[in-house]
Amino acid sequence: MGKKSRKRQSEAPRPKRVEVPFVERPFEGLPGETDWVAMREVVPAATATVRTTEEYGGREVVVATMLPDLWPALHRDDGTVLVGLQTAAKSGDASRDVAAALLLALEAEPGMPVLNLGILEPGPRLQDVLDLSVPFEPVVHDDFGFWLAPDQDKEADVAAAVEQSSEGIVPTVKVDGVDSAYWCRMGREFLRWARPEPQEDVLDAIARLHSRRESELEDGARFVGAFRTSGILVPVWELVPGTEADELTGPCTRFEERLQAALAEEGPLDADARRARAGIVSRQVTLR
């Protein structure tokens, strides 16, 4: 090949990689959207079983909060496929990332983890891959024993890894009777409640309640702020010291009624509610 031909070939433009578009609310449209977000952001150890569509094999897959070394997915020795939600961010669409990890794990040999998603381009999302008729029902765990098959022999190093990773788990319990509310103990007790309504609507509703001194769950359980993540709002309450999760069903049910009534109110916020809203916004945090 002559020099001119080699030069022309080297100067040929490379195909431009197509970026995955940013999606502010990546789990919208999935059953249990708020629990997907909670498992990704606030619950340390939990699993839920989903199923792929027939197009993608009709396979049951275990969605997990976290896998060893933040692996995106794992095809366990017993054939179970696990996909993690708490991993290093890869693209602007968490649904695309998790779906890519899931599909790679389905193709992997038993016993093999998915270590890297490679260069991601637009492709199937969870909303395309999963059977949306299957409910999403998280089970909260006290440790990471779900990494191993029930009958798997626990080698010393594997057992040590599970034990070491489990040491830092924040005690967390899903509150019965309401959706996506999680009690946790971090020195003090808190409630973190992922809400499905549009973020600004939830802020307005809580501001109305706060201005009327109705934002507490019960006496002494005070609203302390909220954070934004995956396109939804997660309000947070500091509970009376010593409060247990099984004590929250009644208070949460009653607060849900007050919140729904506030969400249904029309018209602009009054001056007190606007001040309350400004205070909430000044304290909120956005998780990416």
mmCIF file of C-alpha atoms in Angstrom:
data_model
loop_
_atom_site.group_PDB
_atom_site.id
_atom_site.type_symbol
_atom_site.label_atom_id
_atom_site.label_comp_id
_atom_site.label_asym_id
_atom_site.label_seq_id
_atom_site.Cartn_x
_atom_site.Cartn_y
_atom_site.Cartn_z
ATOM 1 C CA MET A 1 0.000 0.000 0.000
ATOM 2 C CA GLY A 2 1.425 3.378 -0.981
ATOM 3 C CA LYS A 3 1.989 6.229 1.454
ATOM 4 C CA LYS A 4 -0.989 8.204 0.106
ATOM 5 C CA SER A 5 -3.324 5.212 0.544
ATOM 6 C CA ARG A 6 -2.091 4.661 4.090
ATOM 7 C CA LYS A 7 -2.572 8.333 4.862
ATOM 8 C CA ARG A 8 -6.106 8.355 3.464
ATOM 9 C CA GLN A 9 -6.950 5.257 5.535
ATOM 10 C CA SER A 10 -5.519 6.708 8.749
ATOM 11 C CA GLU A 11 -7.445 9.941 8.238
ATOM 12 C CA ALA A 12 -10.789 8.174 7.835
ATOM 13 C CA PRO A 13 -13.093 9.350 10.658
ATOM 14 C CA ARG A 14 -13.870 6.845 13.345
ATOM 15 C CA PRO A 15 -17.542 6.115 14.004
ATOM 16 C CA LYS A 16 -18.748 8.392 16.776
ATOM 17 C CA ARG A 17 -19.889 6.594 19.901
ATOM 18 C CA VAL A 18 -23.531 7.236 20.744
ATOM 19 C CA GLU A 19 -23.959 8.376 24.341
ATOM 20 C CA VAL A 20 -26.692 6.921 26.537
ATOM 21 C CA PRO A 21 -29.176 9.778 27.087
ATOM 22 C CA PHE A 22 -29.598 11.036 30.648
ATOM 23 C CA VAL A 23 -32.834 9.886 32.282
ATOM 24 C CA GLU A 24 -33.818 11.797 35.428
ATOM 25 C CA ARG A 25 -36.333 9.187 36.603
ATOM 26 C CA PRO A 26 -34.782 5.929 35.361
ATOM 27 C CA PHE A 27 -37.063 3.437 37.147
ATOM 28 C CA GLU A 28 -40.334 5.097 36.189
ATOM 29 C CA GLY A 29 -42.796 2.599 34.732
ATOM 30 C CA LEU A 30 -41.419 -0.374 36.672
ATOM 31 C CA PRO A 31 -43.608 -2.045 39.318
ATOM 32 C CA GLY A 32 -42.435 -0.767 42.693
ATOM 33 C CA GLU A 33 -40.452 2.172 41.311
ATOM 34 C CA THR A 34 -39.979 3.679 44.772
ATOM 35 C CA ASP A 35 -38.619 0.400 46.161
ATOM 36 C CA TRP A 36 -36.138 0.196 43.262
ATOM 37 C CA VAL A 37 -34.926 3.652 44.277
ATOM 38 C CA ALA A 38 -34.849 2.778 47.982
ATOM 39 C CA MET A 39 -32.796 -0.356 47.292
ATOM 40 C CA ARG A 40 -30.397 1.690 45.195
ATOM 41 C CA GLU A 41 -29.957 4.501 47.711
ATOM 42 C CA VAL A 42 -31.069 3.836 51.303
ATOM 43 C CA VAL A 43 -31.383 0.095 51.979
ATOM 44 C CA PRO A 44 -28.057 -1.668 52.641
ATOM 45 C CA ALA A 45 -28.991 -5.333 52.163
ATOM 46 C CA ALA A 46 -32.120 -6.488 50.357
ATOM 47 C CA THR A 47 -33.227 -8.640 47.436
ATOM 48 C CA ALA A 48 -36.269 -8.894 45.174
ATOM 49 C CA THR A 49 -37.101 -11.415 42.459
ATOM 50 C CA VAL A 50 -38.019 -10.281 38.944
ATOM 51 C CA ARG A 51 -38.536 -12.159 35.684
ATOM 52 C CA THR A 52 -37.364 -11.341 32.183
ATOM 53 C CA THR A 53 -39.760 -11.362 29.259
ATOM 54 C CA GLU A 54 -39.947 -14.387 26.979
ATOM 55 C CA GLU A 55 -37.857 -12.444 24.449
ATOM 56 C CA TYR A 56 -35.055 -12.431 27.023
ATOM 57 C CA GLY A 57 -35.505 -16.050 28.129
ATOM 58 C CA GLY A 58 -38.283 -15.817 30.725
ATOM 59 C CA ARG A 59 -35.658 -16.165 33.490
ATOM 60 C CA GLU A 60 -36.017 -15.339 37.160
ATOM 61 C CA VAL A 61 -33.373 -12.878 38.330
ATOM 62 C CA VAL A 62 -32.560 -11.687 41.845
ATOM 63 C CA VAL A 63 -32.163 -7.919 42.152
ATOM 64 C CA ALA A 64 -29.809 -7.126 45.050
ATOM 65 C CA THR A 65 -28.792 -3.920 46.730
ATOM 66 C CA MET A 66 -25.088 -4.778 46.593
ATOM 67 C CA LEU A 67 -22.794 -7.566 45.393
ATOM 68 C CA PRO A 68 -19.164 -8.341 46.362
ATOM 69 C CA ASP A 69 -16.681 -5.649 45.293
ATOM 70 C CA LEU A 70 -19.612 -3.665 43.802
ATOM 71 C CA TRP A 71 -19.895 -6.133 40.916
ATOM 72 C CA PRO A 72 -22.668 -5.142 38.517
ATOM 73 C CA ALA A 73 -23.950 -8.743 38.406
ATOM 74 C CA LEU A 74 -23.147 -12.340 39.278
ATOM 75 C CA HIS A 75 -24.089 -15.710 37.767
ATOM 76 C CA ARG A 76 -23.894 -17.763 40.939
ATOM 77 C CA ASP A 77 -22.611 -21.357 41.007
ATOM 78 C CA ASP A 78 -26.123 -22.718 41.458
ATOM 79 C CA GLY A 79 -27.307 -20.942 38.299
ATOM 80 C CA THR A 80 -28.997 -18.033 40.078
ATOM 81 C CA VAL A 81 -28.446 -14.678 38.383
ATOM 82 C CA LEU A 82 -28.054 -11.656 40.669
ATOM 83 C CA VAL A 83 -27.831 -8.052 39.521
ATOM 84 C CA GLY A 84 -26.703 -5.221 41.799
ATOM 85 C CA LEU A 85 -28.191 -1.753 42.132
ATOM 86 C CA GLN A 86 -25.495 -0.127 44.260
ATOM 87 C CA THR A 87 -22.622 0.018 41.790
ATOM 88 C CA ALA A 88 -20.377 2.688 40.365
ATOM 89 C CA ALA A 89 -22.352 4.944 38.037
ATOM 90 C CA LYS A 90 -21.763 4.091 34.399
ATOM 91 C CA SER A 91 -24.064 6.211 32.243
ATOM 92 C CA GLY A 92 -26.832 8.734 32.658
ATOM 93 C CA ASP A 93 -29.516 6.044 32.728
ATOM 94 C CA ALA A 94 -29.444 3.648 35.681
ATOM 95 C CA SER A 95 -32.115 1.479 34.061
ATOM 96 C CA ARG A 96 -29.945 0.947 31.002
ATOM 97 C CA ASP A 97 -26.932 0.142 33.211
ATOM 98 C CA VAL A 98 -28.752 -2.478 35.285
ATOM 99 C CA ALA A 99 -30.316 -4.044 32.201
ATOM 100 C CA ALA A 100 -26.905 -4.300 30.524
ATOM 101 C CA ALA A 101 -25.453 -6.017 33.607
ATOM 102 C CA LEU A 102 -28.419 -8.391 33.773
ATOM 103 C CA LEU A 103 -28.073 -9.449 30.134
ATOM 104 C CA LEU A 104 -24.325 -10.009 30.496
ATOM 105 C CA ALA A 105 -24.921 -12.146 33.594
ATOM 106 C CA LEU A 106 -27.472 -14.296 31.763
ATOM 107 C CA GLU A 107 -24.775 -15.117 29.195
ATOM 108 C CA ALA A 108 -22.005 -15.706 31.760
ATOM 109 C CA GLU A 109 -20.958 -19.143 32.946
ATOM 110 C CA PRO A 110 -22.140 -20.216 36.436
ATOM 111 C CA GLY A 111 -19.737 -18.974 39.064
ATOM 112 C CA MET A 112 -18.689 -15.934 37.017
ATOM 113 C CA PRO A 113 -19.282 -12.297 38.008
ATOM 114 C CA VAL A 114 -19.822 -9.420 35.601
ATOM 115 C CA LEU A 115 -16.885 -7.143 36.365
ATOM 116 C CA ASN A 116 -17.306 -4.469 33.720
ATOM 117 C CA LEU A 117 -20.113 -3.260 31.505
ATOM 118 C CA GLY A 118 -17.743 -2.077 28.804
ATOM 119 C CA ILE A 119 -18.656 0.949 26.697
ATOM 120 C CA LEU A 120 -22.398 1.421 26.919
ATOM 121 C CA GLU A 121 -24.506 2.764 24.110
ATOM 122 C CA PRO A 122 -28.308 3.080 23.929
ATOM 123 C CA GLY A 123 -29.970 -0.316 24.219
ATOM 124 C CA PRO A 124 -32.536 -2.318 26.193
ATOM 125 C CA ARG A 125 -33.622 -0.858 29.526
ATOM 126 C CA LEU A 126 -35.210 -2.673 32.440
ATOM 127 C CA GLN A 127 -38.584 -1.538 31.143
ATOM 128 C CA ASP A 128 -37.844 -3.501 27.940
ATOM 129 C CA VAL A 129 -36.238 -6.556 29.533
ATOM 130 C CA LEU A 130 -38.498 -7.312 32.513
ATOM 131 C CA ASP A 131 -41.982 -8.780 32.681
ATOM 132 C CA LEU A 132 -43.844 -5.806 34.132
ATOM 133 C CA SER A 133 -46.694 -7.961 35.421
ATOM 134 C CA VAL A 134 -44.407 -9.363 38.153
ATOM 135 C CA PRO A 135 -44.631 -7.326 41.403
ATOM 136 C CA PHE A 136 -41.438 -5.979 42.933
ATOM 137 C CA GLU A 137 -41.337 -7.068 46.585
ATOM 138 C CA PRO A 138 -38.093 -6.365 48.466
ATOM 139 C CA VAL A 139 -36.927 -8.615 51.288
ATOM 140 C CA VAL A 140 -34.592 -6.843 53.713
ATOM 141 C CA HIS A 141 -31.683 -8.912 55.085
ATOM 142 C CA ASP A 142 -29.472 -8.560 58.152
ATOM 143 C CA ASP A 143 -26.341 -9.582 56.237
ATOM 144 C CA PHE A 144 -25.017 -10.419 52.777
ATOM 145 C CA GLY A 145 -25.490 -14.159 53.063
ATOM 146 C CA PHE A 146 -27.632 -14.010 49.921
ATOM 147 C CA TRP A 147 -24.414 -13.725 47.927
ATOM 148 C CA LEU A 148 -24.046 -17.486 48.429
ATOM 149 C CA ALA A 149 -26.313 -20.343 47.399
ATOM 150 C CA PRO A 150 -28.193 -21.834 50.402
ATOM 151 C CA ASP A 151 -26.373 -25.172 50.099
ATOM 152 C CA GLN A 152 -23.007 -23.728 49.088
ATOM 153 C CA ASP A 153 -20.073 -24.737 51.235
ATOM 154 C CA LYS A 154 -18.750 -21.602 52.871
ATOM 155 C CA GLU A 155 -15.016 -21.584 52.424
ATOM 156 C CA ALA A 156 -13.199 -19.688 55.134
ATOM 157 C CA ASP A 157 -12.263 -16.727 52.922
ATOM 158 C CA VAL A 158 -15.767 -16.446 51.448
ATOM 159 C CA ALA A 159 -17.416 -16.605 54.860
ATOM 160 C CA ALA A 160 -14.980 -13.976 56.121
ATOM 161 C CA ALA A 161 -15.804 -11.682 53.193
ATOM 162 C CA VAL A 162 -19.546 -11.951 53.863
ATOM 163 C CA GLU A 163 -19.008 -11.346 57.583
ATOM 164 C CA GLN A 164 -16.708 -8.386 57.012
ATOM 165 C CA SER A 165 -19.060 -6.737 54.507
ATOM 166 C CA SER A 166 -22.013 -7.295 56.822
ATOM 167 C CA GLU A 167 -20.393 -5.607 59.811
ATOM 168 C CA GLY A 168 -21.195 -2.098 58.621
ATOM 169 C CA ILE A 169 -24.843 -2.738 57.710
ATOM 170 C CA VAL A 170 -27.210 -0.127 59.100
ATOM 171 C CA PRO A 171 -30.149 -1.958 60.748
ATOM 172 C CA THR A 172 -33.060 -1.374 58.370
ATOM 173 C CA VAL A 173 -36.659 -2.599 58.300
ATOM 174 C CA LYS A 174 -39.441 -2.031 55.753
ATOM 175 C CA VAL A 175 -42.507 -0.590 57.464
ATOM 176 C CA ASP A 176 -45.683 -2.633 57.043
ATOM 177 C CA GLY A 177 -48.901 -1.079 55.783
ATOM 178 C CA VAL A 178 -47.442 1.587 53.493
ATOM 179 C CA ASP A 179 -45.236 1.571 50.403
ATOM 180 C CA SER A 180 -41.494 2.180 50.412
ATOM 181 C CA ALA A 181 -41.069 3.473 53.961
ATOM 182 C CA TYR A 182 -37.904 2.235 55.695
ATOM 183 C CA TRP A 183 -36.994 2.489 59.365
ATOM 184 C CA CYS A 184 -33.283 2.548 60.162
ATOM 185 C CA ARG A 185 -31.056 2.919 63.203
ATOM 186 C CA MET A 186 -27.921 5.023 62.848
ATOM 187 C CA GLY A 187 -27.213 5.806 66.485
ATOM 188 C CA ARG A 188 -30.682 7.394 66.399
ATOM 189 C CA GLU A 189 -33.782 6.079 64.626
ATOM 190 C CA PHE A 190 -35.014 7.543 61.348
ATOM 191 C CA LEU A 191 -37.721 6.921 58.781
ATOM 192 C CA ARG A 192 -36.914 7.412 55.085
ATOM 193 C CA TRP A 193 -39.956 7.273 52.811
ATOM 194 C CA ALA A 194 -39.586 7.210 49.010
ATOM 195 C CA ARG A 195 -42.555 8.962 47.394
ATOM 196 C CA PRO A 196 -43.969 8.207 43.906
ATOM 197 C CA GLU A 197 -45.583 11.608 43.323
ATOM 198 C CA PRO A 198 -43.798 14.394 41.381
ATOM 199 C CA GLN A 199 -41.117 15.935 43.568
ATOM 200 C CA GLU A 200 -42.436 19.482 43.529
ATOM 201 C CA ASP A 201 -45.938 18.300 44.444
ATOM 202 C CA VAL A 202 -44.576 16.412 47.464
ATOM 203 C CA LEU A 203 -42.579 19.465 48.549
ATOM 204 C CA ASP A 204 -45.674 21.663 48.316
ATOM 205 C CA ALA A 205 -47.789 19.165 50.256
ATOM 206 C CA ILE A 206 -45.243 18.724 53.051
ATOM 207 C CA ALA A 207 -44.757 22.507 53.213
ATOM 208 C CA ARG A 208 -48.504 22.925 53.733
ATOM 209 C CA LEU A 209 -48.454 20.343 56.522
ATOM 210 C CA HIS A 210 -45.288 21.762 58.069
ATOM 211 C CA SER A 211 -46.781 25.253 58.223
ATOM 212 C CA ARG A 212 -49.756 23.784 60.148
ATOM 213 C CA ARG A 213 -47.510 21.761 62.494
ATOM 214 C CA GLU A 214 -48.837 18.551 60.925
ATOM 215 C CA SER A 215 -45.626 17.216 59.375
ATOM 216 C CA GLU A 216 -44.714 15.045 62.364
ATOM 217 C CA LEU A 217 -45.566 11.365 62.168
ATOM 218 C CA GLU A 218 -46.602 11.370 65.824
ATOM 219 C CA ASP A 219 -45.692 13.507 68.811
ATOM 220 C CA GLY A 220 -41.934 13.846 68.903
ATOM 221 C CA ALA A 221 -41.246 12.186 65.521
ATOM 222 C CA ARG A 222 -40.214 15.256 63.567
ATOM 223 C CA PHE A 223 -39.746 15.885 59.865
ATOM 224 C CA VAL A 224 -36.098 16.835 59.305
ATOM 225 C CA GLY A 225 -35.797 17.206 55.526
ATOM 226 C CA ALA A 226 -35.658 15.307 52.268
ATOM 227 C CA PHE A 227 -33.322 14.284 49.509
ATOM 228 C CA ARG A 228 -33.815 13.881 45.781
ATOM 229 C CA THR A 229 -32.622 10.814 43.924
ATOM 230 C CA SER A 230 -33.526 9.004 40.700
ATOM 231 C CA GLY A 231 -36.189 11.615 39.995
ATOM 232 C CA ILE A 232 -38.180 11.199 43.208
ATOM 233 C CA LEU A 233 -38.232 12.769 46.656
ATOM 234 C CA VAL A 234 -37.390 10.867 49.863
ATOM 235 C CA PRO A 235 -38.617 12.695 52.990
ATOM 236 C CA VAL A 236 -36.879 11.875 56.284
ATOM 237 C CA TRP A 237 -38.144 11.898 59.880
ATOM 238 C CA GLU A 238 -36.127 11.637 63.084
ATOM 239 C CA LEU A 239 -38.040 9.336 65.395
ATOM 240 C CA VAL A 240 -38.444 9.315 69.132
ATOM 241 C CA PRO A 241 -35.370 7.534 70.565
ATOM 242 C CA GLY A 242 -35.948 3.808 70.820
ATOM 243 C CA THR A 243 -38.789 3.692 68.285
ATOM 244 C CA GLU A 244 -39.009 0.315 66.521
ATOM 245 C CA ALA A 245 -40.228 -0.323 62.981
ATOM 246 C CA ASP A 246 -43.326 -2.230 64.066
ATOM 247 C CA GLU A 247 -44.557 0.880 65.891
ATOM 248 C CA LEU A 248 -44.736 2.927 62.690
ATOM 249 C CA THR A 249 -47.565 1.297 60.740
ATOM 250 C CA GLY A 250 -50.282 3.359 62.415
ATOM 251 C CA PRO A 251 -48.436 6.706 62.336
ATOM 252 C CA CYS A 252 -47.395 6.204 58.708
ATOM 253 C CA THR A 253 -50.925 5.259 57.650
ATOM 254 C CA ARG A 254 -52.336 8.375 59.312
ATOM 255 C CA PHE A 255 -49.640 10.596 57.816
ATOM 256 C CA GLU A 256 -50.348 9.127 54.364
ATOM 257 C CA GLU A 257 -53.952 10.310 54.717
ATOM 258 C CA ARG A 258 -52.839 13.835 55.668
ATOM 259 C CA LEU A 259 -50.322 13.918 52.832
ATOM 260 C CA GLN A 260 -52.863 12.797 50.239
ATOM 261 C CA ALA A 261 -55.260 15.495 51.418
ATOM 262 C CA ALA A 262 -52.493 18.105 51.134
ATOM 263 C CA LEU A 263 -51.555 16.839 47.662
ATOM 264 C CA ALA A 264 -55.160 17.315 46.567
ATOM 265 C CA GLU A 265 -55.230 20.976 47.638
ATOM 266 C CA GLU A 266 -55.235 23.469 44.801
ATOM 267 C CA GLY A 267 -54.062 27.039 44.574
ATOM 268 C CA PRO A 268 -50.795 28.727 45.539
ATOM 269 C CA LEU A 269 -49.062 28.207 48.870
ATOM 270 C CA ASP A 270 -49.794 30.799 51.518
ATOM 271 C CA ALA A 271 -47.000 32.821 53.118
ATOM 272 C CA ASP A 272 -46.397 30.339 55.954
ATOM 273 C CA ALA A 273 -46.244 27.388 53.582
ATOM 274 C CA ARG A 274 -43.864 29.261 51.264
ATOM 275 C CA ARG A 275 -41.508 29.916 54.173
ATOM 276 C CA ALA A 276 -41.732 26.270 55.212
ATOM 277 C CA ARG A 277 -41.005 25.151 51.654
ATOM 278 C CA ALA A 278 -37.976 27.438 51.392
ATOM 279 C CA GLY A 279 -36.601 25.928 54.603
ATOM 280 C CA ILE A 280 -37.094 22.381 53.319
ATOM 281 C CA VAL A 281 -35.432 23.178 49.990
ATOM 282 C CA SER A 282 -32.447 24.811 51.722
ATOM 283 C CA ARG A 283 -31.744 21.580 53.611
ATOM 284 C CA GLN A 284 -32.365 19.041 50.881
ATOM 285 C CA VAL A 285 -29.626 17.018 49.212
ATOM 286 C CA THR A 286 -29.541 15.599 45.696
ATOM 287 C CA LEU A 287 -28.009 12.146 45.272
ATOM 288 C CA ARG A 288 -26.672 11.307 41.804
#
